[in-house]
C-alpha atoms as a printed R data frame, in Angstrom:
    type eleno elety resid chain resno       x        y       z
1   ATOM     1    CA   MET     A     1 183.953  -93.861  94.021
2   ATOM     2    CA   ASN     A     2 184.345  -90.082  94.689
3   ATOM     3    CA   LEU     A     3 185.350  -89.386  91.094
4   ATOM     4    CA   PRO     A     4 183.423  -86.969  88.891
5   ATOM     5    CA   LEU     A     5 182.031  -89.604  86.528
6   ATOM     6    CA   HIS     A     6 179.333  -89.140  83.946
7   ATOM     7    CA   THR     A     7 175.822  -90.357  84.622
8   ATOM     8    CA   GLY     A     8 174.004  -93.167  82.864
9   ATOM     9    CA   LEU     A     9 175.630  -95.941  80.897
10  ATOM    10    CA   LEU     A    10 178.709  -93.854  80.078
11  ATOM    11    CA   GLY     A    11 179.408  -93.354  83.792
12  ATOM    12    CA   ALA     A    12 178.909  -97.057  84.453
13  ATOM    13    CA   LEU     A    13 181.365  -97.910  81.665
14  ATOM    14    CA   GLU     A    14 183.898  -95.444  83.096
15  ATOM    15    CA   ALA     A    15 183.544  -97.044  86.527
16  ATOM    16    CA   GLY     A    16 183.981 -100.495  84.965
17  ATOM    17    CA   LEU     A    17 187.164  -99.372  83.198
18  ATOM    18    CA   ILE     A    18 188.562  -97.968  86.438
19  ATOM    19    CA   ALA     A    19 187.696 -101.258  88.162
20  ATOM    20    CA   PHE     A    20 189.468 -103.125  85.350
21  ATOM    21    CA   LEU     A    21 192.672 -101.167  85.979
22  ATOM    22    CA   ILE     A    22 192.341 -101.728  89.723
23  ATOM    23    CA   GLY     A    23 192.018 -105.476  89.097
24  ATOM    24    CA   VAL     A    24 195.216 -105.571  87.034
25  ATOM    25    CA   LEU     A    25 197.177 -103.581  89.604
26  ATOM    26    CA   VAL     A    26 195.935 -105.539  92.615
27  ATOM    27    CA   TYR     A    27 196.703 -108.844  90.931
28  ATOM    28    CA   ALA     A    28 200.198 -107.610  90.018
29  ATOM    29    CA   GLY     A    29 200.802 -106.837  93.686
30  ATOM    30    CA   TRP     A    30 199.523 -110.230  94.812
31  ATOM    31    CA   ALA     A    31 201.575 -112.050  92.161
32  ATOM    32    CA   TRP     A    32 204.676 -110.287  93.485
33  ATOM    33    CA   ILE     A    33 203.790 -111.231  97.086
34  ATOM    34    CA   CYS     A    34 203.124 -114.851  96.114
35  ATOM    35    CA   ARG     A    35 206.443 -115.128  94.291
36  ATOM    36    CA   ARG     A    36 208.302 -113.857  97.359
37  ATOM    37    CA   THR     A    37 206.485 -116.063  99.871
38  ATOM    38    CA   GLY     A    38 206.073 -119.217  97.777
39  ATOM    39    CA   LEU     A    39 202.286 -119.199  97.732
40  ATOM    40    CA   LYS     A    40 200.386 -120.802  94.872
41  ATOM    41    CA   VAL     A    41 198.729 -119.043  91.955
42  ATOM    42    CA   GLY     A    42 195.270 -119.638  93.440
43  ATOM    43    CA   HIS     A    43 196.088 -117.394  96.375
44  ATOM    44    CA   ALA     A    44 197.029 -114.543  94.056
45  ATOM    45    CA   ILE     A    45 193.901 -114.973  91.927
46  ATOM    46    CA   GLY     A    46 191.512 -115.326  94.866
47  ATOM    47    CA   TRP     A    47 192.846 -112.546  97.039
48  ATOM    48    CA   GLY     A    48 193.510 -110.306  94.062
49  ATOM    49    CA   ALA     A    49 189.933 -110.648  92.796
50  ATOM    50    CA   ALA     A    50 188.372 -110.210  96.243
51  ATOM    51    CA   ILE     A    51 190.389 -107.109  97.089
52  ATOM    52    CA   ALA     A    52 189.909 -105.600  93.615
53  ATOM    53    CA   VAL     A    53 186.126 -105.993  93.892
54  ATOM    54    CA   ALA     A    54 186.149 -104.551  97.413
55  ATOM    55    CA   ILE     A    55 188.161 -101.520  96.296
56  ATOM    56    CA   ALA     A    56 186.382 -100.919  92.998
57  ATOM    57    CA   ALA     A    57 182.765 -101.660  93.866
58  ATOM    58    CA   GLY     A    58 182.740 -101.400  97.641
59  ATOM    59    CA   ILE     A    59 180.963  -98.087  98.173
60  ATOM    60    CA   ASP     A    60 178.502  -98.543  95.333
61  ATOM    61    CA   ALA     A    61 177.726 -102.132  96.354
62  ATOM    62    CA   TRP     A    62 177.141 -100.985  99.931
63  ATOM    63    CA   SER     A    63 174.780  -98.257  98.720
64  ATOM    64    CA   LEU     A    64 172.870 -100.794  96.634
65  ATOM    65    CA   PHE     A    65 172.627 -103.164  99.601
66  ATOM    66    CA   TYR     A    66 171.607 -100.348 101.949
67  ATOM    67    CA   ILE     A    67 168.805  -99.106  99.729
68  ATOM    68    CA   GLY     A    68 167.508 -102.645  99.288
69  ATOM    69    CA   MET     A    69 167.555 -103.583 102.970
70  ATOM    70    CA   VAL     A    70 166.685 -100.438 104.923
71  ATOM    71    CA   LYS     A    71 163.058  -99.467 105.312
72  ATOM    72    CA   LEU     A    72 162.635  -96.110 103.637
73  ATOM    73    CA   GLU     A    73 159.230  -95.416 105.153
74  ATOM    74    CA   SER     A    74 158.990  -91.725 104.418
75  ATOM    75    CA   PRO     A    75 159.912  -89.576 101.449
76  ATOM    76    CA   LEU     A    76 162.352  -87.682 103.652
77  ATOM    77    CA   TYR     A    77 164.371  -90.819 104.470
78  ATOM    78    CA   ALA     A    78 164.307  -91.896 100.833
79  ATOM    79    CA   ARG     A    79 165.509  -88.465  99.701
80  ATOM    80    CA   LEU     A    80 168.309  -88.482 102.297
81  ATOM    81    CA   ALA     A    81 169.429  -91.960 101.282
82  ATOM    82    CA   LEU     A    82 169.448  -91.121  97.576
83  ATOM    83    CA   ALA     A    83 171.156  -87.739  98.049
84  ATOM    84    CA   GLY     A    84 174.492  -89.334  98.894
85  ATOM    85    CA   ILE     A    85 174.569  -91.609  95.854
86  ATOM    86    CA   HIS     A    86 176.052  -90.469  92.568
87  ATOM    87    CA   ASP     A    87 173.630  -91.429  89.777
88  ATOM    88    CA   ALA     A    88 171.210  -93.468  91.855
89  ATOM    89    CA   ASP     A    89 169.164  -94.330  88.735
90  ATOM    90    CA   ASN     A    90 171.954  -96.520  87.340
91  ATOM    91    CA   LEU     A    91 173.438  -97.838  90.576
92  ATOM    92    CA   GLY     A    92 172.810 -101.507  89.771
93  ATOM    93    CA   THR     A    93 174.374 -101.227  86.325
94  ATOM    94    CA   ARG     A    94 177.397  -99.459  87.769
95  ATOM    95    CA   VAL     A    95 177.905 -102.120  90.460
96  ATOM    96    CA   LEU     A    96 177.597 -104.899  87.885
97  ATOM    97    CA   LEU     A    97 180.139 -103.311  85.546
98  ATOM    98    CA   GLU     A    98 182.515 -102.606  88.436
99  ATOM    99    CA   VAL     A    99 182.451 -106.245  89.536
100 ATOM   100    CA   VAL     A   100 182.871 -107.510  85.965
101 ATOM   101    CA   GLY     A   101 185.686 -105.006  85.383
102 ATOM   102    CA   ALA     A   102 187.548 -105.982  88.548
103 ATOM   103    CA   MET     A   103 187.260 -109.687  87.747
104 ATOM   104    CA   SER     A   104 188.322 -109.152  84.134
105 ATOM   105    CA   GLY     A   105 191.279 -107.081  85.283
106 ATOM   106    CA   THR     A   106 192.321 -109.869  87.614
107 ATOM   107    CA   VAL     A   107 192.142 -112.393  84.774
108 ATOM   108    CA   LEU     A   108 194.200 -110.137  82.491
109 ATOM   109    CA   GLY     A   109 196.706 -109.643  85.304
110 ATOM   110    CA   TRP     A   110 196.941 -113.404  85.731
111 ATOM   111    CA   TRP     A   111 197.549 -113.793  82.004
112 ATOM   112    CA   LEU     A   112 200.202 -111.050  81.974
113 ATOM   113    CA   PHE     A   113 202.054 -111.575  85.252
114 ATOM   114    CA   SER     A   114 201.783 -115.253  86.178
115 ATOM   115    CA   GLY     A   115 203.729 -116.991  83.466
116 ATOM   116    CA   HIS     A   116 206.742 -117.509  85.708
117 ATOM   117    CA   LEU     A   117 204.655 -118.094  88.834
118 ATOM   118    CA   ALA     A   118 202.586 -120.862  87.220
119 ATOM   119    CA   ALA     A   119 205.649 -122.457  85.602
120 ATOM   120    CA   ALA     A   120 207.533 -122.493  88.909
121 ATOM   121    CA   HIS     A   121 204.666 -124.228  90.678
122 ATOM   122    CA   ALA     A   122 204.174 -126.713  87.843
123 ATOM   123    CA   SER     A   123 207.811 -127.801  88.021
124 ATOM   124    CA   ASN     A   124 207.808 -128.055  91.845
125 ATOM   125    CA   ASP     A   125 204.337 -129.571  92.258
126 ATOM   126    CA   VAL     A   126 204.473 -131.954  95.219
127 ATOM   127    CA   ASP     A   127 200.708 -132.545  95.301
128 ATOM   128    CA   GLY     A   128 200.548 -133.753  91.696
129 ATOM   129    CA   PRO     A   129 200.219 -137.313  90.434
130 ATOM   130    CA   ALA     A   130 202.886 -139.737  91.573
């Protein structure tokens, strides 16, 4: 994330809080887009959550995937791979809290911003029961 975060659990909690705020903001943007274009609430939730996770946890998730999949056959390659990761000891915890934070932010954004969007689709539901 290129921010000077703490290490350990405190740094993971900071990253999760930042991801939470990203989730709220991304969902607010998608709710606005869906209101203007007439898309349903599911589009805003789905795209908002996916983009929030990609923004918030993208680099750390890629680092976690890379370390798990690439053969680090020598100590030199392992040292080079770990040198570019901030707090490599708690990378898994940080990725988990970033994903949970982004999803929770999206849910809070849905709760805050979609009252009118959900009500408009409920009153104009053409796919509902006849």
